[in-house]
Coordinates of C-alpha atoms in Angstrom, one line a residue:
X1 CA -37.1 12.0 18.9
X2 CA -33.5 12.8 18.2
X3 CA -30.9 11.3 20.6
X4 CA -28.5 13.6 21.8
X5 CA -24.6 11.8 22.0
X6 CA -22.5 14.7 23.8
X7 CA -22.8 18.8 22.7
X8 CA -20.0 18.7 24.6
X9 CA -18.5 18.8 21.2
X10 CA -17.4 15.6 20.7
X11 CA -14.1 16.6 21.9
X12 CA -12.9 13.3 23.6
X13 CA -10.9 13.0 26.7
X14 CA -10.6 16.4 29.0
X15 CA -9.5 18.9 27.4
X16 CA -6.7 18.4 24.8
X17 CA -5.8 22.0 23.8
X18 CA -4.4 22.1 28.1
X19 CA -2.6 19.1 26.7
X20 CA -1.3 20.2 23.9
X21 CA -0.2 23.4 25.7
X22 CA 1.8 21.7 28.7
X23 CA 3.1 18.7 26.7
X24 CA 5.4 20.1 23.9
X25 CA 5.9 16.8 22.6
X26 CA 1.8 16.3 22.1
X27 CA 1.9 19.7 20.1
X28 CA 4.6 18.0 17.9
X29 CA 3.6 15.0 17.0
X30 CA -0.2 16.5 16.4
X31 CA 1.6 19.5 14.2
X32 CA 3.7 16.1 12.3
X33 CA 1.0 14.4 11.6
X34 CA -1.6 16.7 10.8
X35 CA 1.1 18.7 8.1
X36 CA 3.0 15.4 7.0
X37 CA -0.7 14.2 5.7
X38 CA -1.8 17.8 4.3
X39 CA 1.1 17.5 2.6
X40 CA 0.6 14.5 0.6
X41 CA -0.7 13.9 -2.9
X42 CA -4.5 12.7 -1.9
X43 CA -4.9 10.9 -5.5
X44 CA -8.2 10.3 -7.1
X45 CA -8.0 6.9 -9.3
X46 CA -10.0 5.7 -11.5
X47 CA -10.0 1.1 -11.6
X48 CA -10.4 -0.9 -14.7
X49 CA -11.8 -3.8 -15.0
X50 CA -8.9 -5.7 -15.3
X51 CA -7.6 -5.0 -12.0
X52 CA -5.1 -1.8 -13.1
X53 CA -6.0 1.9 -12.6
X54 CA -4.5 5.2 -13.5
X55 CA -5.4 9.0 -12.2
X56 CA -8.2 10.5 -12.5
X57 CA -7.0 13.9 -13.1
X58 CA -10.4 15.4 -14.6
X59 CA -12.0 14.4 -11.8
X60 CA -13.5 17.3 -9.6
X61 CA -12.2 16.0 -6.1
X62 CA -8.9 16.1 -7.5
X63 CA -8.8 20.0 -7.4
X64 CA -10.9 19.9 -4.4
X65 CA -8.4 17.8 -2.4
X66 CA -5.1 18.9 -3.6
X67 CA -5.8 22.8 -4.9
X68 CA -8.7 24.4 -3.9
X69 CA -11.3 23.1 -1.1
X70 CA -13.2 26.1 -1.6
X71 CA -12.8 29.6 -3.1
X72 CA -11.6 30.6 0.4
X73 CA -9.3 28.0 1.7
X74 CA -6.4 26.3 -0.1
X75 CA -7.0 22.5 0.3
X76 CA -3.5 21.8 2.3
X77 CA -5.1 24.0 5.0
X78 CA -8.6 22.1 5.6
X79 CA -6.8 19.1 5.3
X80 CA -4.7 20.1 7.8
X81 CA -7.0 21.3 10.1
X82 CA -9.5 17.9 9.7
X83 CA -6.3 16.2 10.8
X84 CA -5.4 18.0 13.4
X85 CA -9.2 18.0 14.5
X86 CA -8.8 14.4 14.4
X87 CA -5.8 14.2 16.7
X88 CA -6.4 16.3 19.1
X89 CA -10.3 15.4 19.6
X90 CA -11.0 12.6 17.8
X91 CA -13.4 14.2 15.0
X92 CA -13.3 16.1 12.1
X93 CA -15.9 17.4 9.6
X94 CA -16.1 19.3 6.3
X95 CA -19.2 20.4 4.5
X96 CA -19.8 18.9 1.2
X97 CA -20.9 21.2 -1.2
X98 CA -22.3 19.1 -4.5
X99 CA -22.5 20.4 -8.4
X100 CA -25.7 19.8 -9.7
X101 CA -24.7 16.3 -10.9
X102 CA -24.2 15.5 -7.6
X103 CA -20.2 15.4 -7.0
X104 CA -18.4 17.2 -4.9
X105 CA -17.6 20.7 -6.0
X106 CA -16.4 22.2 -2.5
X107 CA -15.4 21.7 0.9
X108 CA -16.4 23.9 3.8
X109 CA -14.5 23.2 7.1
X110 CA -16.0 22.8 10.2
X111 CA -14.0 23.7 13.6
X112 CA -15.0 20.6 15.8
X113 CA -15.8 22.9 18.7
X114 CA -18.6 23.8 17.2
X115 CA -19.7 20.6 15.9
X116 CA -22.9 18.7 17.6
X117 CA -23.7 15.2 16.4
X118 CA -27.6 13.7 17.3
X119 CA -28.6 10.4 16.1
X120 CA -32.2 9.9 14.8
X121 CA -34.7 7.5 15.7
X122 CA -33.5 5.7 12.4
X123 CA -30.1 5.7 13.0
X124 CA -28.8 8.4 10.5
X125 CA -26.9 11.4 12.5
X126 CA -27.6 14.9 11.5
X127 CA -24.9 17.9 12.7
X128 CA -25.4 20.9 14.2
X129 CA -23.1 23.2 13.1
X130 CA -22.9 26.9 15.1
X131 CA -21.7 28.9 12.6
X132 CA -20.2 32.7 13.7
X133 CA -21.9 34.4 11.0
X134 CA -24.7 32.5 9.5
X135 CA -26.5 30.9 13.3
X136 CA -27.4 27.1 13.4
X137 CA -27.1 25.2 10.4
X138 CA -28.7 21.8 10.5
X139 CA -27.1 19.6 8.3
X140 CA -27.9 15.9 6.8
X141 CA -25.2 12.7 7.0
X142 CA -24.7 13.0 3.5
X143 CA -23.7 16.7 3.7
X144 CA -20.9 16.2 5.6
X145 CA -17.1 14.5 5.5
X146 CA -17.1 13.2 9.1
X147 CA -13.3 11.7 9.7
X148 CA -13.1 10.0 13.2
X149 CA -10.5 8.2 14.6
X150 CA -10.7 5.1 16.8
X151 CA -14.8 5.4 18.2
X152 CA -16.4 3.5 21.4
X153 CA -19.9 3.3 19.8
X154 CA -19.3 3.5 16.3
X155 CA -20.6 7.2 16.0
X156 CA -18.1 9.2 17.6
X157 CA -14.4 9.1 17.6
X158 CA -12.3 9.1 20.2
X159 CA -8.9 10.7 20.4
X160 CA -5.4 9.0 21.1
X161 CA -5.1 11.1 24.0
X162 CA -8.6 10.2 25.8
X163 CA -7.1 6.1 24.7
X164 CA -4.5 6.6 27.0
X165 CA -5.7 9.3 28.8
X166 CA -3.8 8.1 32.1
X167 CA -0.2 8.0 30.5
X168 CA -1.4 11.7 29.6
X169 CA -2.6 12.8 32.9
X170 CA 1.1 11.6 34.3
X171 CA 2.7 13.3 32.0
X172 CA 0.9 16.3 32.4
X173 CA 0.8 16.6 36.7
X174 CA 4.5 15.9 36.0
X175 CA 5.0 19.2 33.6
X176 CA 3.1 21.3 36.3
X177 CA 5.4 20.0 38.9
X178 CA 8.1 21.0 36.5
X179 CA 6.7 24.6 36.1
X180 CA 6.6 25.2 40.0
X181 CA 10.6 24.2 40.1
X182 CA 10.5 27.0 37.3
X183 CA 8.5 29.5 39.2
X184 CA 10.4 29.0 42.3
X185 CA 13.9 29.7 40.6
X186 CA 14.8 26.1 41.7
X187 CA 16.1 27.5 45.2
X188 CA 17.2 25.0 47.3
X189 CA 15.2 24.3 50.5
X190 CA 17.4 25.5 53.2
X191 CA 17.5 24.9 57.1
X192 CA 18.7 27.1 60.1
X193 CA 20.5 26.3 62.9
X194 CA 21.7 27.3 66.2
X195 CA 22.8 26.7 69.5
X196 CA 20.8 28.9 71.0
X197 CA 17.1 28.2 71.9
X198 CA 13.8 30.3 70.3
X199 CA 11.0 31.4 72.4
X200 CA 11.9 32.1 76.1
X201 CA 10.9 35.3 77.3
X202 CA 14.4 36.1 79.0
X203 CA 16.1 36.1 75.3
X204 CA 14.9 39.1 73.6
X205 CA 18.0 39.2 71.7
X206 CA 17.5 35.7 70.0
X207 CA 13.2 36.1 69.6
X208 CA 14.3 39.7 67.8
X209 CA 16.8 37.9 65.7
X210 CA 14.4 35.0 64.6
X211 CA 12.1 37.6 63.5
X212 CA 13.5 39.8 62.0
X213 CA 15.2 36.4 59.7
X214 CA 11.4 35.4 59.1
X215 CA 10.2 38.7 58.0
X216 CA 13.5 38.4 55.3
X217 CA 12.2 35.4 54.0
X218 CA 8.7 36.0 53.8
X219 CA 9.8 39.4 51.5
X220 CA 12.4 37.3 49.7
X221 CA 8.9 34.9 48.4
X222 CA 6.8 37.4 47.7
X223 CA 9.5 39.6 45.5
X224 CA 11.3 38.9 42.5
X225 CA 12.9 35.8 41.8
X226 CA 15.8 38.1 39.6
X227 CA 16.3 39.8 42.6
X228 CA 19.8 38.6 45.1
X229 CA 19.2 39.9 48.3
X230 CA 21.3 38.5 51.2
X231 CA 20.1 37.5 54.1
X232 CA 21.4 38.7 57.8
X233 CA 22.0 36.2 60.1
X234 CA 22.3 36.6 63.8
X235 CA 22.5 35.2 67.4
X236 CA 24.4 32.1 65.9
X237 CA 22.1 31.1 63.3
X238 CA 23.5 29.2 60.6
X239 CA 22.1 28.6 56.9
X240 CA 22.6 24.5 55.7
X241 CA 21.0 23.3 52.4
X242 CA 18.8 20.6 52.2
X243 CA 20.0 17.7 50.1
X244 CA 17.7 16.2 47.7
X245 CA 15.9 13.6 48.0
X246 CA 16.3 10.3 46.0
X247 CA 13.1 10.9 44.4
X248 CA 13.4 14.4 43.4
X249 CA 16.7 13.4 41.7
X250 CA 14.9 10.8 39.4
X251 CA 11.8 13.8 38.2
X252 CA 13.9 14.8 35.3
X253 CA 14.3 10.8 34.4
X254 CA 10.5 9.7 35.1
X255 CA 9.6 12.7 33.2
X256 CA 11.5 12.2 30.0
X257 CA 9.7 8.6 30.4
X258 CA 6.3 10.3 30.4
X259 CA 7.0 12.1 27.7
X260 CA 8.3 9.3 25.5
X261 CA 4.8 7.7 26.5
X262 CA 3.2 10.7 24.5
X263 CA 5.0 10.0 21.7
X264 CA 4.1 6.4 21.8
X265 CA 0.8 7.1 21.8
X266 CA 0.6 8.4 18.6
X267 CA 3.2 6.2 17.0
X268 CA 5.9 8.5 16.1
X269 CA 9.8 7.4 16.4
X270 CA 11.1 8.9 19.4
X271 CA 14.1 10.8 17.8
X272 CA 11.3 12.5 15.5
X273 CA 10.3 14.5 18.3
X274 CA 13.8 15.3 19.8
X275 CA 13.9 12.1 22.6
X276 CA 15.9 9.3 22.9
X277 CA 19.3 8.7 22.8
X278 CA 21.3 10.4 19.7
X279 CA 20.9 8.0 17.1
X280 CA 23.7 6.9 13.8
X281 CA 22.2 8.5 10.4
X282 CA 22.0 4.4 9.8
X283 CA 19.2 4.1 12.2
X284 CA 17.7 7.6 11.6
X285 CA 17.2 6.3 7.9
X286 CA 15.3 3.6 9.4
X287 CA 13.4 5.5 12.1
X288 CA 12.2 7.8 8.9
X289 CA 10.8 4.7 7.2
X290 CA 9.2 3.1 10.6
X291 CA 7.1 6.5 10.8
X292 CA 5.8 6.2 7.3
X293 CA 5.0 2.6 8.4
X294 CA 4.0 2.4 11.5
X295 CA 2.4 6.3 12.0
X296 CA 1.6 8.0 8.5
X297 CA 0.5 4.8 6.3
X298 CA -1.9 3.7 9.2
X299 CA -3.1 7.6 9.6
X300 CA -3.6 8.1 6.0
X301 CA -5.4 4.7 5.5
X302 CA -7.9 5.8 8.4
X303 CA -9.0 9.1 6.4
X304 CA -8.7 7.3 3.0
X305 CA -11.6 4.8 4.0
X306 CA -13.9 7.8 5.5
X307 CA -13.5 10.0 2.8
X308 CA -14.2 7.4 -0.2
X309 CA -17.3 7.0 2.1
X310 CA -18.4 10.2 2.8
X311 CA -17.6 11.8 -0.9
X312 CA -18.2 9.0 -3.5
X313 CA -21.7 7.9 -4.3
X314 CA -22.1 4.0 -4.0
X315 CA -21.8 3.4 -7.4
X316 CA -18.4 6.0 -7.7
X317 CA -16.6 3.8 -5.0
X318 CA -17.2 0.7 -7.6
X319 CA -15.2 3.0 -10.0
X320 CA -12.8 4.7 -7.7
X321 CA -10.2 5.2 -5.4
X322 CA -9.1 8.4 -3.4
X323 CA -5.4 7.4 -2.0
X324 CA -2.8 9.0 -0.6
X325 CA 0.8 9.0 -2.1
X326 CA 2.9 8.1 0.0
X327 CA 6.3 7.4 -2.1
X328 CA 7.7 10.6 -2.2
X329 CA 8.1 9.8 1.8
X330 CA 10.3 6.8 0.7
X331 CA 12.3 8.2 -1.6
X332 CA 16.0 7.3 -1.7
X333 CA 18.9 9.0 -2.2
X334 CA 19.1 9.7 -6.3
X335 CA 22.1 7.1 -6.9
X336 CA 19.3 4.7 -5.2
X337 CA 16.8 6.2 -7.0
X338 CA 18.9 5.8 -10.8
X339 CA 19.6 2.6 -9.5
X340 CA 16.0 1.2 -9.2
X341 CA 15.1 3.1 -12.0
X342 CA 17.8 1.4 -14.6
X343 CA 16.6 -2.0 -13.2
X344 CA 12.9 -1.3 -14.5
X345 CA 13.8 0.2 -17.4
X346 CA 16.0 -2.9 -18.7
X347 CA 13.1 -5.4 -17.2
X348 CA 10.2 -3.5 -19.3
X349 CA 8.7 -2.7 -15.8
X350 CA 8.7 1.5 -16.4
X351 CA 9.0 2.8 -19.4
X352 CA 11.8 6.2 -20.1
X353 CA 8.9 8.9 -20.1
X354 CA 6.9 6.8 -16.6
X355 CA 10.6 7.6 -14.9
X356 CA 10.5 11.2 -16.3
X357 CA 7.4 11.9 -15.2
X358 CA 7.8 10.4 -11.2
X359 CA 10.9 12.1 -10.9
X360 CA 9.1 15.5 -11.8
X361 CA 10.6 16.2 -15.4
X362 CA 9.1 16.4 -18.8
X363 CA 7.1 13.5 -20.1
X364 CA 9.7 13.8 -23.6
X365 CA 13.2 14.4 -23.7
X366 CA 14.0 18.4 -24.3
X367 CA 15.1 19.5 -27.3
X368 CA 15.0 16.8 -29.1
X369 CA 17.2 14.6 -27.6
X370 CA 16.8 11.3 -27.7
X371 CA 16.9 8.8 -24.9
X372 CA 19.8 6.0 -25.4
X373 CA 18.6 2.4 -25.5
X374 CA 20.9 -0.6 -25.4
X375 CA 21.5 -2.4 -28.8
X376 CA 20.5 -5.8 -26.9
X377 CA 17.4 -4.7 -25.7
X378 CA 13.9 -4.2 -28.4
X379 CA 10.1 -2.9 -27.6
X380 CA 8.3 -5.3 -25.4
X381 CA 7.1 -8.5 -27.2
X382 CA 9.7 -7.5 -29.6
X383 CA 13.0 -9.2 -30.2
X384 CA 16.1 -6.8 -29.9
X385 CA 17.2 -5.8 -33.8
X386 CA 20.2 -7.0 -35.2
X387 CA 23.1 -4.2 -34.9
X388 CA 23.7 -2.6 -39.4
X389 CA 26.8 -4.2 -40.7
X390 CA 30.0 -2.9 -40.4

């Protein structure tokens, strides 16, 4: 009998799309993430014996994860949407489609809110997919790319925002106490005052006037908040503003805070997303680089390991290696880049047409040129040649 683990959808904590929609910051960092890794090279290599590799470019899951995932999706938008799966409920899954040789020919995507996950009596899980158009489709472990980030049992992942799901709920009772300032037009709370006294049968005058004041403001809430009306005071009355309290004065501060916690959840640099103090372009540089460390490299690493697992046979992972590249996020600036490039050239560490080739252009010089190479320096393992006599 099949043990059922949540067709709630395996969506995590709450519900994360209300997050996403009150917390602009969440909706960022999910969006920087999610596109930042889309956009990567996802690189399919294949190891050598002695310890080196190169790129597999024949092999099928290369077009799969960097053209095509299927004859209907482009393979930056599943990836895109696995990750975004992945961060906003803590699971993703694709359908493998297999040739008849058994690798990987296509991959279908499939929207996590429709995604139920049973465990067997053996242990293996099997997926219920509810597809719109073709019903129920029960599907095996080995037919589908399950990515999952941080999981509680081992089977299901977990989202950063169930993690920290109480940084999140402060955050987010904080933006709706933000959005009733808004809908009230951030009008002041105001007192009135008079010398005269309300209620005594005697003072018509004064109970007409008090009235007729609380019928005004009870038509001034319900209406429009683009609407300036005046009010008419009388017998005395007098209007005095309400100062604000202490705490009240700090919301805008402990708010920024919550929202700074968001952003620490899912690792990203704070003046990424727009917070913090304005920063020099010294420490932006460096801020670019901490993301890469501290946010992409671990990200990318997490959906590197699940998807050499769910898409290479046992004996394929022995022979290779699905990574993504990340250098293209480090590059420097191109007098940096020359620079690094000379000293690997001179040290036999790249050769000419290796440096051609990373920095996008043609493999052989155009035209026929020929690229200049010092008289001191020879082929590797060769000494340099002696310069023709004069």
């Amino acid at each position: 009998m099949a043990q059922f683990l949540g067709f709630g959808r395996a969506s995590g904590w709450g519900a994360p799309e209300q997050a996403l929609s009150q917390l602009g910051v969440a909706a960022r960092c999910t969006s920087l993430i999610a596109e930042s890794l889309a956009a990567l090279p996802l690189t399919v290599f294949e190891l050598h014996e002695d310890g080196g590799r190169e790129e597999a470019r024949s092999h099928p899951l290369t077009a799969v994860l960097n053209d095509a995932a299927n004859d209907r999706m482009p393979a930056f938008h599943l990836r895109e949407a696995l990750a975004r799966d992945v961060l906003m409920g803590g699971n993703g899954y694709a359908h493998t489609i297999r040739d008849g040789r058994g690798r990987v020919a296509a991959l279908d995507y499939m929207p996590a809110r429709m995604v139920g996950v049973e465990q067997l009596s053996s242990g293996r899980l099997r997926y219920r997919w509810t597809h719109p158009t073709r019903g129920t489709l029960i599907l095996l472990e080995e037919e589908v790319a399950h990515l999952r980030y941080a999981s509680a049992d081992g089977i299901l992942g977990r989202s950063p925002l169930a993690w920290a799901h109480g940084a999140v709920g402060l955050a987010m009772a904080q933006s709706e106490l933000a959005q009733i300032q808004v809908d009230r037009g951030f009008v002041p709370d105001v007192s009135f005052e008079t010398d005269l006294s309300f209620g005594r049968e005697d003072d018509a005058t004064s109970n007409a006037a008090f009235n007729r004041l609380k019928r005004q403001l009870t038509e001034r809430l319900r209406g429009a908040r683009s609407e300036i009306l005046p009010l008419m005071l009388e017998s005395g009355l007098k209007a005095k503003p309400l100062a604000v309290s202490g705490r009240e004065a700090q919301f805008h501060e402990s708010r920024m805070a919550g929202l700074e916690d968001v952003a620490r959840i899912y690792g990203v640099p704070l003046s990424v997303v727009g917070l913090g103090n304005p920063s020099s372009y010294g420490s932006l540089k460096e801020e670019g680089a901490a993301l890469v460390r501290n946010c992409l490299a671990p990200w990318a690493a997490r959906i590197e390991a699940q998807l050499n697992l769910s898409l290479l046979s046992t004996e394929g992972r022995r022979r290779y290696r699905i990574e993504h590249d990340l250098s293209g996020l480090l590059r420097g600036s191109l007098q940096e880049r020359v620079t690094a490039w000379q000293v690997g050239i001179t040290n036999s560490m790249f050769t000419p047409q290796e440096v051609r080739r990373w920095e996008g252009l043609s493999s052989e010089p155009p035209n026929g040129e020929v690229l200049i190479q010092p008289m001191n320096m020879g082929e590797h393992g060769r000494p340099p040649q002696e310069p023709p006599p004069a």
